[in-house]
């Protein structure tokens, strides 16, 4: 515990505005305007300072754009233009996150822009592994403390709060308050992890702390906002809503210098136009709602930021595509979502009826295009080459691929984004057809195990009991790919409760087969699932980008080799 | 320059055997046997020590398998079994590369195994960015010097020789000779880069050095061998052939202690069963031959290590697929390669004739499956949905996808690997159809620009003038996707000489549009190519794994965002 600070009471409470914004990657002019709008709003209610998230100026993560001098020059130019504007505003400090080059190295930086002073720059010390920052950034090694409204503010960035050092340095340099610019992607459990880290840094240093997180979808990542304030004892003072852009919420520091008078942060967060902030310890969303909002934001931002007119979905009448349809309608509105069912002779009447019922109730456009003519054409083309060979998955794959081709043709003609409905359980064991049901521009459920698919569907129906979007029959019937008569998923796979337990243990937690068997799973199921898991790597390599919601999903940071003889127990 | 060493003359010359081997990733039993076979061979000609490449025990790069305790336990187990065997052999030292855990951290390690002593372990100090080693390994910080046959040998690993420190540490700890275990993937220019680094370390420390490189294909990487010996003045003493596995070549150190008597390494490399080693400064292969061998080794190892019965290729009669066919036949033999041409009404008779001529001359199986029936079926299925809309790339894509479906059906039935023939220029600007001509298990030309496609084709024909595999007509006609009447690539793209210059500058060298225009390229071409380049990112994300031969290709380390508004000049 460092010696207690006895700062002088500032002339008036320090008013801090928080810009929990959703920038678009690479759209520097739009992001600059968004930040300036937040500055303007913050000034209107008398804030001393506006804090943006990490890398808010360019969007996050810029990935290999950071290796380009021309991209970095664009960022410098935008920063300079912000600094000029702030000079004109004259009465507010802006702390903005951006990439910065210095002496040939690139840093994840925060610049303090205020009238009449040259910008002060902080360089992030602890780089994020999740966002692969070691590839791009050099770590900084010096704290930055700036006095704003009479209060010495220590600036740190994102993963800096994951360990002790950066906040300690700031405190040692005289900080009375920590301001954290963050771009922390969502996964289940992440919000409480962030809170714990922030609270630890506050307690260790006897400093209140404010954490401003980015919001928005960017390819596989969803940044969830949920910005935080904790007091010097590490107690939660306020939390902004998750998954919502909030440009100019205010927080005030009062009771300054009277360190025994708790709370030393009086929250008036959300006073402008955000919903009421919560001071519940973790999120006030249940797990399913949190994941639901992550997925809908991920869909919406992928569609909007890439300027698709809308989304298109192959609807089999099964639970996965029904869930994606419900998510897409929540994300985009029913006018911008449409479905097509592509029945084969193996498609049940029940599937057709369920699909019609759901789309009629939702009011979305629904088309039907039978694929039997395609199957017949391919069968006759391939007959000379397949003669004498037994039917196998080759024929099943033709059905899946005929559907993929139709979807892509419709999408090519209309410009609509094809949403893919494959779930994490299927992706893990390769229960999916490359170029067939694996087609699409965005894989909505790629990180949602089948058991969670059911939980999300039931949750969504519960949320509007009188107006449940997903027909109960879709939820209750046994899952089937309907690629041959009477087929169900469980003909080829262990039951999903078991499969999902194996996947979680083996893939997410790196448990060995032996450990899983000791956990009570059957040797047969474990052996089969692990074998399928490794065999499916080549399919995953060609999967569409998908939204991540767990700590370990099939995203860019999934780096298993395809060629590999290990792991076939 | 450190003070000169005056080591005692050893009783006899130190005989060092080099195992330039091709392990299979994850096949620990097979790799162990391969190493033991090399040990046995080395003993037979009286070697004091056998040196393997980096990570030779498990294969390289193991990527995320390194995050698994069960995989690391398998490696430990294999290392222990090697140590037991060496104990029995009784008269040779083995230096083997493997991953090692210690106190919860994982290291890229080299173990010195010899009878009667506990293993000594070196931990790599400088980690490789190219293989993303920071994700897995902690850096070591101590040299290891072991005395073998009276000579103090300093052990370092791979990227350790890229900078000064690790070799200096070894010298300071008394090393009289450097032994380098490496797994350095091939790219154009890499062999001379390695030589320069090794020579610099030798000169700086006044030490001879021996560099043992891995050989073999592993997904996108091809390790090219080309192991090296340099004397203490940095002069090349010997180089093993590239792209060939060599289990027990010998090198002897003589004149030890007489440092003015050059050469202090007398090479008898290749004395067992390898071709004669070269002492030319860089590779003795011309650029085209080097790339040719990289691609054939990449194909062969992907097929063999993944146990495909053979390879299958959609042959359009164009230059790209003709080149892949020639490569595949060189890699696998004509019995294991077959082609299928899938003509549409837009396919010229010339393409059909050229494809037949080439496959007849090569003696490979060639089938023809016309796709017109598929086009008709899709046209009639989609007519109600496309009515009133003009024909566009949607219809062209249907042709490409029909071909993709046929190829995949044939592959699913036979188990043969589909080779993809898309080149780097197409991949860069998205001149290719997702799920169409982009299908396949291995993209052979993904890192070969179109201009290099021509160079390779001409080179291969020159190599056997009387028996040139690629018909001249295929090389000489203007490139066309033949997806509509009279189409040529140059209707949509700048000429390939210009396009490839833009791609090299923008993509590989991160030059800005302005710099490219200042280099003399037209603003129109540059603007168009850069725009297409960024737009194609979503396609590249779903491309098959491909063989890398340049410093900057579309592999796992290609990390551009899809959602991005920057770079549309």
mmCIF file of C-alpha atoms in Angstrom, chain A residues 240-569:
data_model
loop_
_atom_site.group_PDB
_atom_site.id
_atom_site.type_symbol
_atom_site.label_atom_id
_atom_site.label_comp_id
_atom_site.label_asym_id
_atom_site.label_seq_id
_atom_site.Cartn_x
_atom_site.Cartn_y
_atom_site.Cartn_z
ATOM 1 C CA UNK A 240 -22.464 2.162 -18.561
ATOM 2 C CA UNK A 241 -24.709 -0.168 -20.547
ATOM 3 C CA UNK A 242 -23.104 -2.802 -22.741
ATOM 4 C CA UNK A 243 -23.421 -2.965 -26.534
ATOM 5 C CA UNK A 244 -24.632 0.630 -26.865
ATOM 6 C CA UNK A 245 -22.871 3.651 -28.214
ATOM 7 C CA UNK A 246 -22.898 6.521 -25.715
ATOM 8 C CA UNK A 247 -21.208 9.692 -26.807
ATOM 9 C CA UNK A 248 -21.085 11.981 -23.851
ATOM 10 C CA UNK A 249 -21.966 10.492 -20.515
ATOM 11 C CA UNK A 250 -20.739 12.390 -17.561
ATOM 12 C CA UNK A 251 -19.110 11.334 -14.364
ATOM 13 C CA UNK A 252 -18.059 13.736 -11.652
ATOM 14 C CA UNK A 253 -15.448 13.394 -8.999
ATOM 15 C CA UNK A 254 -16.403 14.993 -5.734
ATOM 16 C CA UNK A 255 -15.256 14.706 -2.135
ATOM 17 C CA UNK A 256 -11.780 15.075 -3.447
ATOM 18 C CA UNK A 257 -9.125 15.045 -0.739
ATOM 19 C CA UNK A 258 -11.544 13.617 1.819
ATOM 20 C CA UNK A 259 -10.479 10.067 1.238
ATOM 21 C CA UNK A 260 -12.541 8.620 4.040
ATOM 22 C CA UNK A 261 -15.745 10.065 2.665
ATOM 23 C CA UNK A 262 -17.012 7.332 0.370
ATOM 24 C CA UNK A 263 -17.966 7.285 -2.391
ATOM 25 C CA UNK A 264 -15.334 9.579 -3.739
ATOM 26 C CA UNK A 265 -16.846 9.233 -7.156
ATOM 27 C CA UNK A 266 -20.372 10.540 -7.385
ATOM 28 C CA UNK A 267 -21.825 9.123 -10.491
ATOM 29 C CA UNK A 268 -24.101 11.129 -12.630
ATOM 30 C CA UNK A 269 -23.334 8.882 -15.527
ATOM 31 C CA UNK A 270 -25.940 8.654 -18.180
ATOM 32 C CA UNK A 271 -27.240 12.096 -17.467
ATOM 33 C CA UNK A 272 -27.443 13.013 -21.133
ATOM 34 C CA UNK A 273 -29.140 10.475 -23.284
ATOM 35 C CA UNK A 274 -28.029 7.048 -22.243
ATOM 36 C CA UNK A 275 -30.229 4.678 -20.306
ATOM 37 C CA UNK A 276 -29.695 4.747 -16.562
ATOM 38 C CA UNK A 277 -26.308 3.346 -15.623
ATOM 39 C CA UNK A 278 -26.213 0.407 -13.308
ATOM 40 C CA UNK A 279 -24.070 -0.085 -10.274
ATOM 41 C CA UNK A 280 -24.618 -3.812 -10.101
ATOM 42 C CA UNK A 281 -21.334 -5.617 -9.768
ATOM 43 C CA UNK A 282 -21.349 -7.542 -12.981
ATOM 44 C CA UNK A 283 -23.460 -6.794 -15.993
ATOM 45 C CA UNK A 284 -27.171 -6.467 -15.354
ATOM 46 C CA UNK A 285 -27.783 -8.694 -18.347
ATOM 47 C CA UNK A 286 -28.312 -12.411 -17.959
ATOM 48 C CA UNK A 287 -25.844 -14.555 -19.873
ATOM 49 C CA UNK A 288 -28.231 -15.285 -22.734
ATOM 50 C CA UNK A 289 -29.162 -11.625 -23.120
ATOM 51 C CA UNK A 290 -25.517 -10.611 -23.111
ATOM 52 C CA UNK A 291 -24.693 -13.140 -25.841
ATOM 53 C CA UNK A 292 -27.835 -12.152 -27.757
ATOM 54 C CA UNK A 293 -26.777 -8.522 -27.766
ATOM 55 C CA UNK A 294 -23.225 -9.434 -28.770
ATOM 56 C CA UNK A 295 -24.495 -11.412 -31.755
ATOM 57 C CA UNK A 296 -27.001 -8.801 -32.898
ATOM 58 C CA UNK A 297 -24.421 -6.027 -32.633
ATOM 59 C CA UNK A 298 -21.944 -8.202 -34.507
ATOM 60 C CA UNK A 299 -24.447 -8.779 -37.325
ATOM 61 C CA UNK A 300 -25.599 -5.182 -37.467
ATOM 62 C CA UNK A 301 -22.137 -3.673 -37.603
ATOM 63 C CA UNK A 302 -20.873 -6.172 -40.184
ATOM 64 C CA UNK A 303 -23.830 -5.291 -42.408
ATOM 65 C CA UNK A 304 -23.719 -1.542 -41.802
ATOM 66 C CA UNK A 305 -19.979 -0.966 -41.850
ATOM 67 C CA UNK A 306 -19.595 -3.044 -45.009
ATOM 68 C CA UNK A 307 -22.660 -1.337 -46.509
ATOM 69 C CA UNK A 308 -24.724 -4.392 -47.388
ATOM 70 C CA UNK A 309 -28.342 -3.587 -48.262
ATOM 71 C CA UNK A 310 -29.529 -6.463 -46.091
ATOM 72 C CA UNK A 311 -29.065 -10.116 -45.213
ATOM 73 C CA UNK A 312 -30.098 -13.390 -46.805
ATOM 74 C CA UNK A 313 -30.323 -16.722 -45.076
ATOM 75 C CA UNK A 314 -30.858 -20.310 -46.151
ATOM 76 C CA UNK A 315 -33.620 -21.446 -43.825
ATOM 77 C CA UNK A 316 -33.813 -25.205 -43.413
ATOM 78 C CA UNK A 317 -36.617 -25.103 -40.890
ATOM 79 C CA UNK A 318 -34.083 -26.234 -38.267
ATOM 80 C CA UNK A 319 -33.074 -24.638 -35.009
ATOM 81 C CA UNK A 320 -29.771 -23.091 -36.142
ATOM 82 C CA UNK A 321 -31.177 -21.151 -39.067
ATOM 83 C CA UNK A 322 -34.286 -20.240 -37.064
ATOM 84 C CA UNK A 323 -32.065 -18.735 -34.388
ATOM 85 C CA UNK A 324 -30.009 -16.816 -36.936
ATOM 86 C CA UNK A 325 -33.214 -15.500 -38.498
ATOM 87 C CA UNK A 326 -34.464 -14.257 -35.128
ATOM 88 C CA UNK A 327 -31.092 -12.647 -34.410
ATOM 89 C CA UNK A 328 -30.938 -11.039 -37.849
ATOM 90 C CA UNK A 329 -34.420 -9.563 -37.508
ATOM 91 C CA UNK A 330 -33.519 -8.160 -34.089
ATOM 92 C CA UNK A 331 -30.300 -6.762 -35.574
ATOM 93 C CA UNK A 332 -31.543 -5.348 -38.869
ATOM 94 C CA UNK A 333 -35.334 -5.187 -38.803
ATOM 95 C CA UNK A 334 -37.628 -7.476 -40.734
ATOM 96 C CA UNK A 335 -37.441 -5.434 -43.946
ATOM 97 C CA UNK A 336 -33.744 -6.114 -44.392
ATOM 98 C CA UNK A 337 -33.783 -9.859 -43.796
ATOM 99 C CA UNK A 338 -35.022 -12.538 -46.120
ATOM 100 C CA UNK A 339 -34.920 -16.300 -46.213
ATOM 101 C CA UNK A 340 -35.043 -19.013 -48.801
ATOM 102 C CA UNK A 341 -35.807 -22.656 -48.139
ATOM 103 C CA UNK A 342 -34.353 -25.083 -50.659
ATOM 104 C CA UNK A 343 -36.112 -28.390 -50.142
ATOM 105 C CA UNK A 344 -34.849 -31.718 -51.454
ATOM 106 C CA UNK A 345 -36.840 -34.953 -51.515
ATOM 107 C CA UNK A 346 -35.482 -35.586 -48.004
ATOM 108 C CA UNK A 347 -36.857 -32.344 -46.605
ATOM 109 C CA UNK A 348 -39.806 -33.072 -44.342
ATOM 110 C CA UNK A 349 -43.128 -31.328 -44.691
ATOM 111 C CA UNK A 350 -42.664 -30.309 -41.076
ATOM 112 C CA UNK A 351 -39.545 -28.330 -41.974
ATOM 113 C CA UNK A 352 -41.375 -26.541 -44.772
ATOM 114 C CA UNK A 353 -44.324 -25.773 -42.500
ATOM 115 C CA UNK A 354 -42.168 -24.565 -39.638
ATOM 116 C CA UNK A 355 -40.176 -22.299 -41.933
ATOM 117 C CA UNK A 356 -43.333 -20.819 -43.411
ATOM 118 C CA UNK A 357 -44.896 -20.345 -39.994
ATOM 119 C CA UNK A 358 -41.886 -18.558 -38.559
ATOM 120 C CA UNK A 359 -41.359 -16.216 -41.502
ATOM 121 C CA UNK A 360 -45.061 -15.414 -41.741
ATOM 122 C CA UNK A 361 -45.170 -14.533 -38.063
ATOM 123 C CA UNK A 362 -42.061 -12.386 -38.375
ATOM 124 C CA UNK A 363 -43.244 -10.792 -41.596
ATOM 125 C CA UNK A 364 -40.013 -11.484 -43.471
ATOM 126 C CA UNK A 365 -39.769 -12.368 -47.140
ATOM 127 C CA UNK A 366 -39.511 -16.120 -47.679
ATOM 128 C CA UNK A 367 -38.868 -17.938 -50.958
ATOM 129 C CA UNK A 368 -38.825 -21.594 -51.851
ATOM 130 C CA UNK A 369 -36.506 -23.057 -54.471
ATOM 131 C CA UNK A 370 -36.482 -26.849 -54.724
ATOM 132 C CA UNK A 371 -33.100 -28.382 -55.450
ATOM 133 C CA UNK A 372 -34.290 -31.692 -56.910
ATOM 134 C CA UNK A 373 -33.577 -30.576 -60.501
ATOM 135 C CA UNK A 374 -29.994 -29.740 -59.497
ATOM 136 C CA UNK A 375 -29.571 -33.102 -57.794
ATOM 137 C CA UNK A 376 -30.865 -34.869 -60.905
ATOM 138 C CA UNK A 377 -28.574 -32.896 -63.208
ATOM 139 C CA UNK A 378 -25.502 -33.621 -61.114
ATOM 140 C CA UNK A 379 -26.463 -37.265 -60.700
ATOM 141 C CA UNK A 380 -26.645 -37.726 -64.451
ATOM 142 C CA UNK A 381 -23.426 -35.758 -65.104
ATOM 143 C CA UNK A 382 -21.530 -37.750 -62.501
ATOM 144 C CA UNK A 383 -23.117 -41.157 -63.204
ATOM 145 C CA UNK A 384 -20.375 -42.246 -65.620
ATOM 146 C CA UNK A 385 -17.757 -41.336 -63.015
ATOM 147 C CA UNK A 386 -19.539 -42.809 -59.997
ATOM 148 C CA UNK A 387 -20.792 -46.007 -61.634
ATOM 149 C CA UNK A 388 -20.402 -49.045 -59.436
ATOM 150 C CA UNK A 389 -19.513 -46.960 -56.365
ATOM 151 C CA UNK A 390 -21.869 -46.914 -53.375
ATOM 152 C CA UNK A 391 -23.685 -43.710 -52.397
ATOM 153 C CA UNK A 392 -21.940 -41.879 -49.551
ATOM 154 C CA UNK A 393 -21.463 -38.362 -48.263
ATOM 155 C CA UNK A 394 -20.481 -37.272 -51.800
ATOM 156 C CA UNK A 395 -24.183 -37.284 -52.703
ATOM 157 C CA UNK A 396 -25.173 -35.571 -49.444
ATOM 158 C CA UNK A 397 -22.588 -32.869 -50.090
ATOM 159 C CA UNK A 398 -24.084 -32.222 -53.546
ATOM 160 C CA UNK A 399 -27.342 -31.247 -51.878
ATOM 161 C CA UNK A 400 -25.625 -28.931 -49.434
ATOM 162 C CA UNK A 401 -23.561 -27.397 -52.235
ATOM 163 C CA UNK A 402 -26.562 -26.909 -54.515
ATOM 164 C CA UNK A 403 -28.068 -24.830 -51.715
ATOM 165 C CA UNK A 404 -24.831 -22.944 -51.281
ATOM 166 C CA UNK A 405 -24.769 -22.123 -55.001
ATOM 167 C CA UNK A 406 -28.341 -20.855 -55.000
ATOM 168 C CA UNK A 407 -27.726 -18.674 -51.960
ATOM 169 C CA UNK A 408 -24.583 -17.224 -53.484
ATOM 170 C CA UNK A 409 -26.337 -16.572 -56.803
ATOM 171 C CA UNK A 410 -29.147 -14.717 -55.031
ATOM 172 C CA UNK A 411 -26.593 -12.781 -53.002
ATOM 173 C CA UNK A 412 -24.466 -11.932 -56.049
ATOM 174 C CA UNK A 413 -27.560 -10.575 -57.780
ATOM 175 C CA UNK A 414 -28.976 -8.556 -54.890
ATOM 176 C CA UNK A 415 -25.836 -7.606 -52.978
ATOM 177 C CA UNK A 416 -27.289 -8.998 -49.744
ATOM 178 C CA UNK A 417 -24.975 -10.603 -47.208
ATOM 179 C CA UNK A 418 -25.362 -14.375 -46.810
ATOM 180 C CA UNK A 419 -25.558 -15.226 -43.123
ATOM 181 C CA UNK A 420 -24.114 -18.616 -42.246
ATOM 182 C CA UNK A 421 -25.867 -20.645 -39.552
ATOM 183 C CA UNK A 422 -23.283 -23.314 -38.677
ATOM 184 C CA UNK A 423 -22.745 -23.715 -34.936
ATOM 185 C CA UNK A 424 -19.560 -24.300 -32.947
ATOM 186 C CA UNK A 425 -20.307 -27.970 -32.287
ATOM 187 C CA UNK A 426 -20.582 -28.685 -36.019
ATOM 188 C CA UNK A 427 -17.499 -26.637 -36.793
ATOM 189 C CA UNK A 428 -15.557 -28.465 -34.109
ATOM 190 C CA UNK A 429 -16.227 -31.927 -35.531
ATOM 191 C CA UNK A 430 -16.643 -31.005 -39.197
ATOM 192 C CA UNK A 431 -20.343 -31.901 -39.327
ATOM 193 C CA UNK A 432 -20.799 -29.472 -42.190
ATOM 194 C CA UNK A 433 -20.117 -29.295 -45.921
ATOM 195 C CA UNK A 434 -17.363 -27.095 -47.286
ATOM 196 C CA UNK A 435 -18.868 -24.836 -50.008
ATOM 197 C CA UNK A 436 -22.280 -26.151 -48.923
ATOM 198 C CA UNK A 437 -23.835 -25.174 -45.610
ATOM 199 C CA UNK A 438 -20.478 -23.519 -44.853
ATOM 200 C CA UNK A 439 -21.015 -20.717 -47.402
ATOM 201 C CA UNK A 440 -21.637 -17.165 -46.333
ATOM 202 C CA UNK A 441 -20.110 -13.823 -45.509
ATOM 203 C CA UNK A 442 -20.620 -13.931 -41.745
ATOM 204 C CA UNK A 443 -20.902 -17.015 -39.543
ATOM 205 C CA UNK A 444 -23.279 -15.942 -36.802
ATOM 206 C CA UNK A 445 -23.127 -19.050 -34.611
ATOM 207 C CA UNK A 446 -19.539 -20.144 -35.192
ATOM 208 C CA UNK A 447 -18.780 -19.710 -31.497
ATOM 209 C CA UNK A 448 -22.154 -20.928 -30.148
ATOM 210 C CA UNK A 449 -22.233 -24.617 -29.170
ATOM 211 C CA UNK A 450 -25.433 -26.466 -30.034
ATOM 212 C CA UNK A 451 -26.560 -26.619 -26.396
ATOM 213 C CA UNK A 452 -26.236 -22.826 -26.242
ATOM 214 C CA UNK A 453 -28.201 -22.563 -29.511
ATOM 215 C CA UNK A 454 -31.144 -24.099 -27.656
ATOM 216 C CA UNK A 455 -30.659 -21.866 -24.622
ATOM 217 C CA UNK A 456 -30.629 -18.762 -26.792
ATOM 218 C CA UNK A 457 -33.728 -19.834 -28.697
ATOM 219 C CA UNK A 458 -35.651 -20.518 -25.481
ATOM 220 C CA UNK A 459 -34.418 -17.266 -23.964
ATOM 221 C CA UNK A 460 -35.611 -15.231 -26.945
ATOM 222 C CA UNK A 461 -39.023 -16.861 -26.876
ATOM 223 C CA UNK A 462 -39.320 -16.257 -23.116
ATOM 224 C CA UNK A 463 -38.473 -12.587 -23.566
ATOM 225 C CA UNK A 464 -41.671 -12.010 -25.552
ATOM 226 C CA UNK A 465 -43.972 -14.789 -24.413
ATOM 227 C CA UNK A 466 -46.941 -13.507 -26.364
ATOM 228 C CA UNK A 467 -44.897 -13.008 -29.489
ATOM 229 C CA UNK A 468 -42.275 -15.762 -29.408
ATOM 230 C CA UNK A 469 -40.447 -15.702 -32.759
ATOM 231 C CA UNK A 470 -39.264 -19.321 -32.912
ATOM 232 C CA UNK A 471 -41.948 -22.021 -33.276
ATOM 233 C CA UNK A 472 -41.796 -24.485 -30.394
ATOM 234 C CA UNK A 473 -41.767 -27.349 -32.862
ATOM 235 C CA UNK A 474 -38.451 -26.157 -34.277
ATOM 236 C CA UNK A 475 -36.962 -26.184 -30.788
ATOM 237 C CA UNK A 476 -38.367 -29.551 -29.806
ATOM 238 C CA UNK A 477 -37.761 -31.837 -32.785
ATOM 239 C CA UNK A 478 -34.546 -33.858 -32.984
ATOM 240 C CA UNK A 479 -31.877 -32.063 -35.014
ATOM 241 C CA UNK A 480 -31.300 -33.412 -38.534
ATOM 242 C CA UNK A 481 -29.361 -32.318 -41.592
ATOM 243 C CA UNK A 482 -32.121 -33.969 -43.707
ATOM 244 C CA UNK A 483 -29.614 -35.147 -46.317
ATOM 245 C CA UNK A 484 -30.986 -38.692 -46.420
ATOM 246 C CA UNK A 485 -34.233 -40.333 -45.318
ATOM 247 C CA UNK A 486 -34.804 -40.419 -41.566
ATOM 248 C CA UNK A 487 -31.357 -38.964 -40.768
ATOM 249 C CA UNK A 488 -30.665 -37.328 -37.391
ATOM 250 C CA UNK A 489 -27.457 -35.699 -36.169
ATOM 251 C CA UNK A 490 -27.190 -38.310 -33.437
ATOM 252 C CA UNK A 491 -26.710 -41.046 -36.042
ATOM 253 C CA UNK A 492 -23.193 -39.680 -36.576
ATOM 254 C CA UNK A 493 -22.374 -37.758 -33.414
ATOM 255 C CA UNK A 494 -22.594 -38.219 -29.647
ATOM 256 C CA UNK A 495 -25.567 -36.394 -28.086
ATOM 257 C CA UNK A 496 -24.871 -32.668 -28.090
ATOM 258 C CA UNK A 497 -24.701 -32.371 -24.279
ATOM 259 C CA UNK A 498 -21.822 -34.834 -24.380
ATOM 260 C CA UNK A 499 -20.223 -33.490 -27.539
ATOM 261 C CA UNK A 500 -20.285 -29.934 -26.190
ATOM 262 C CA UNK A 501 -18.679 -31.057 -22.936
ATOM 263 C CA UNK A 502 -15.891 -32.744 -24.913
ATOM 264 C CA UNK A 503 -15.375 -29.718 -27.141
ATOM 265 C CA UNK A 504 -15.269 -27.347 -24.203
ATOM 266 C CA UNK A 505 -12.779 -29.524 -22.372
ATOM 267 C CA UNK A 506 -10.581 -30.469 -25.303
ATOM 268 C CA UNK A 507 -10.708 -27.375 -27.440
ATOM 269 C CA UNK A 508 -11.300 -24.507 -25.032
ATOM 270 C CA UNK A 509 -9.529 -25.819 -21.935
ATOM 271 C CA UNK A 510 -6.831 -27.945 -23.634
ATOM 272 C CA UNK A 511 -7.702 -30.959 -21.482
ATOM 273 C CA UNK A 512 -6.335 -34.314 -22.572
ATOM 274 C CA UNK A 513 -8.461 -37.280 -23.626
ATOM 275 C CA UNK A 514 -7.504 -39.010 -20.377
ATOM 276 C CA UNK A 515 -8.659 -36.076 -18.284
ATOM 277 C CA UNK A 516 -11.977 -36.001 -20.131
ATOM 278 C CA UNK A 517 -12.478 -39.717 -19.593
ATOM 279 C CA UNK A 518 -11.619 -39.226 -15.915
ATOM 280 C CA UNK A 519 -14.250 -36.488 -15.864
ATOM 281 C CA UNK A 520 -16.782 -39.215 -16.641
ATOM 282 C CA UNK A 521 -17.094 -38.986 -20.429
ATOM 283 C CA UNK A 522 -17.023 -42.257 -22.337
ATOM 284 C CA UNK A 523 -13.811 -43.271 -24.040
ATOM 285 C CA UNK A 524 -15.683 -44.015 -27.244
ATOM 286 C CA UNK A 525 -17.277 -40.554 -27.431
ATOM 287 C CA UNK A 526 -14.054 -38.758 -26.506
ATOM 288 C CA UNK A 527 -11.946 -40.684 -28.999
ATOM 289 C CA UNK A 528 -14.409 -40.147 -31.802
ATOM 290 C CA UNK A 529 -14.893 -36.447 -31.127
ATOM 291 C CA UNK A 530 -11.148 -35.707 -30.881
ATOM 292 C CA UNK A 531 -10.451 -37.577 -34.090
ATOM 293 C CA UNK A 532 -13.182 -35.658 -35.919
ATOM 294 C CA UNK A 533 -11.954 -32.427 -34.348
ATOM 295 C CA UNK A 534 -8.465 -32.723 -35.827
ATOM 296 C CA UNK A 535 -9.738 -34.001 -39.176
ATOM 297 C CA UNK A 536 -11.950 -30.930 -39.577
ATOM 298 C CA UNK A 537 -9.123 -28.411 -39.443
ATOM 299 C CA UNK A 538 -9.005 -28.033 -43.244
ATOM 300 C CA UNK A 539 -12.685 -27.107 -43.304
ATOM 301 C CA UNK A 540 -12.332 -24.529 -40.566
ATOM 302 C CA UNK A 541 -9.487 -22.905 -42.492
ATOM 303 C CA UNK A 542 -11.978 -22.019 -45.227
ATOM 304 C CA UNK A 543 -14.898 -20.993 -43.033
ATOM 305 C CA UNK A 544 -16.395 -17.499 -43.187
ATOM 306 C CA UNK A 545 -15.424 -15.040 -40.479
ATOM 307 C CA UNK A 546 -17.667 -15.533 -37.448
ATOM 308 C CA UNK A 547 -18.601 -13.672 -34.295
ATOM 309 C CA UNK A 548 -16.621 -14.677 -31.207
ATOM 310 C CA UNK A 549 -18.283 -14.859 -27.799
ATOM 311 C CA UNK A 550 -16.018 -17.269 -25.911
ATOM 312 C CA UNK A 551 -12.422 -17.082 -24.809
ATOM 313 C CA UNK A 552 -11.439 -19.698 -27.380
ATOM 314 C CA UNK A 553 -13.326 -19.700 -30.661
ATOM 315 C CA UNK A 554 -12.563 -20.461 -34.296
ATOM 316 C CA UNK A 555 -11.294 -17.007 -35.209
ATOM 317 C CA UNK A 556 -8.054 -15.550 -36.504
ATOM 318 C CA UNK A 557 -6.269 -16.604 -33.352
ATOM 319 C CA UNK A 558 -7.216 -20.227 -33.894
ATOM 320 C CA UNK A 559 -3.947 -21.592 -35.242
ATOM 321 C CA UNK A 560 -3.991 -25.358 -35.454
ATOM 322 C CA UNK A 561 -1.991 -27.059 -38.197
ATOM 323 C CA UNK A 562 -3.893 -28.953 -40.890
ATOM 324 C CA UNK A 563 -1.081 -31.387 -41.578
ATOM 325 C CA UNK A 564 -0.730 -33.136 -38.229
ATOM 326 C CA UNK A 565 -0.569 -36.723 -37.035
ATOM 327 C CA UNK A 566 -0.879 -35.957 -33.305
ATOM 328 C CA UNK A 567 -4.166 -36.212 -31.454
ATOM 329 C CA UNK A 568 -5.673 -39.315 -33.024
ATOM 330 C CA UNK A 569 -6.046 -41.365 -29.855
#
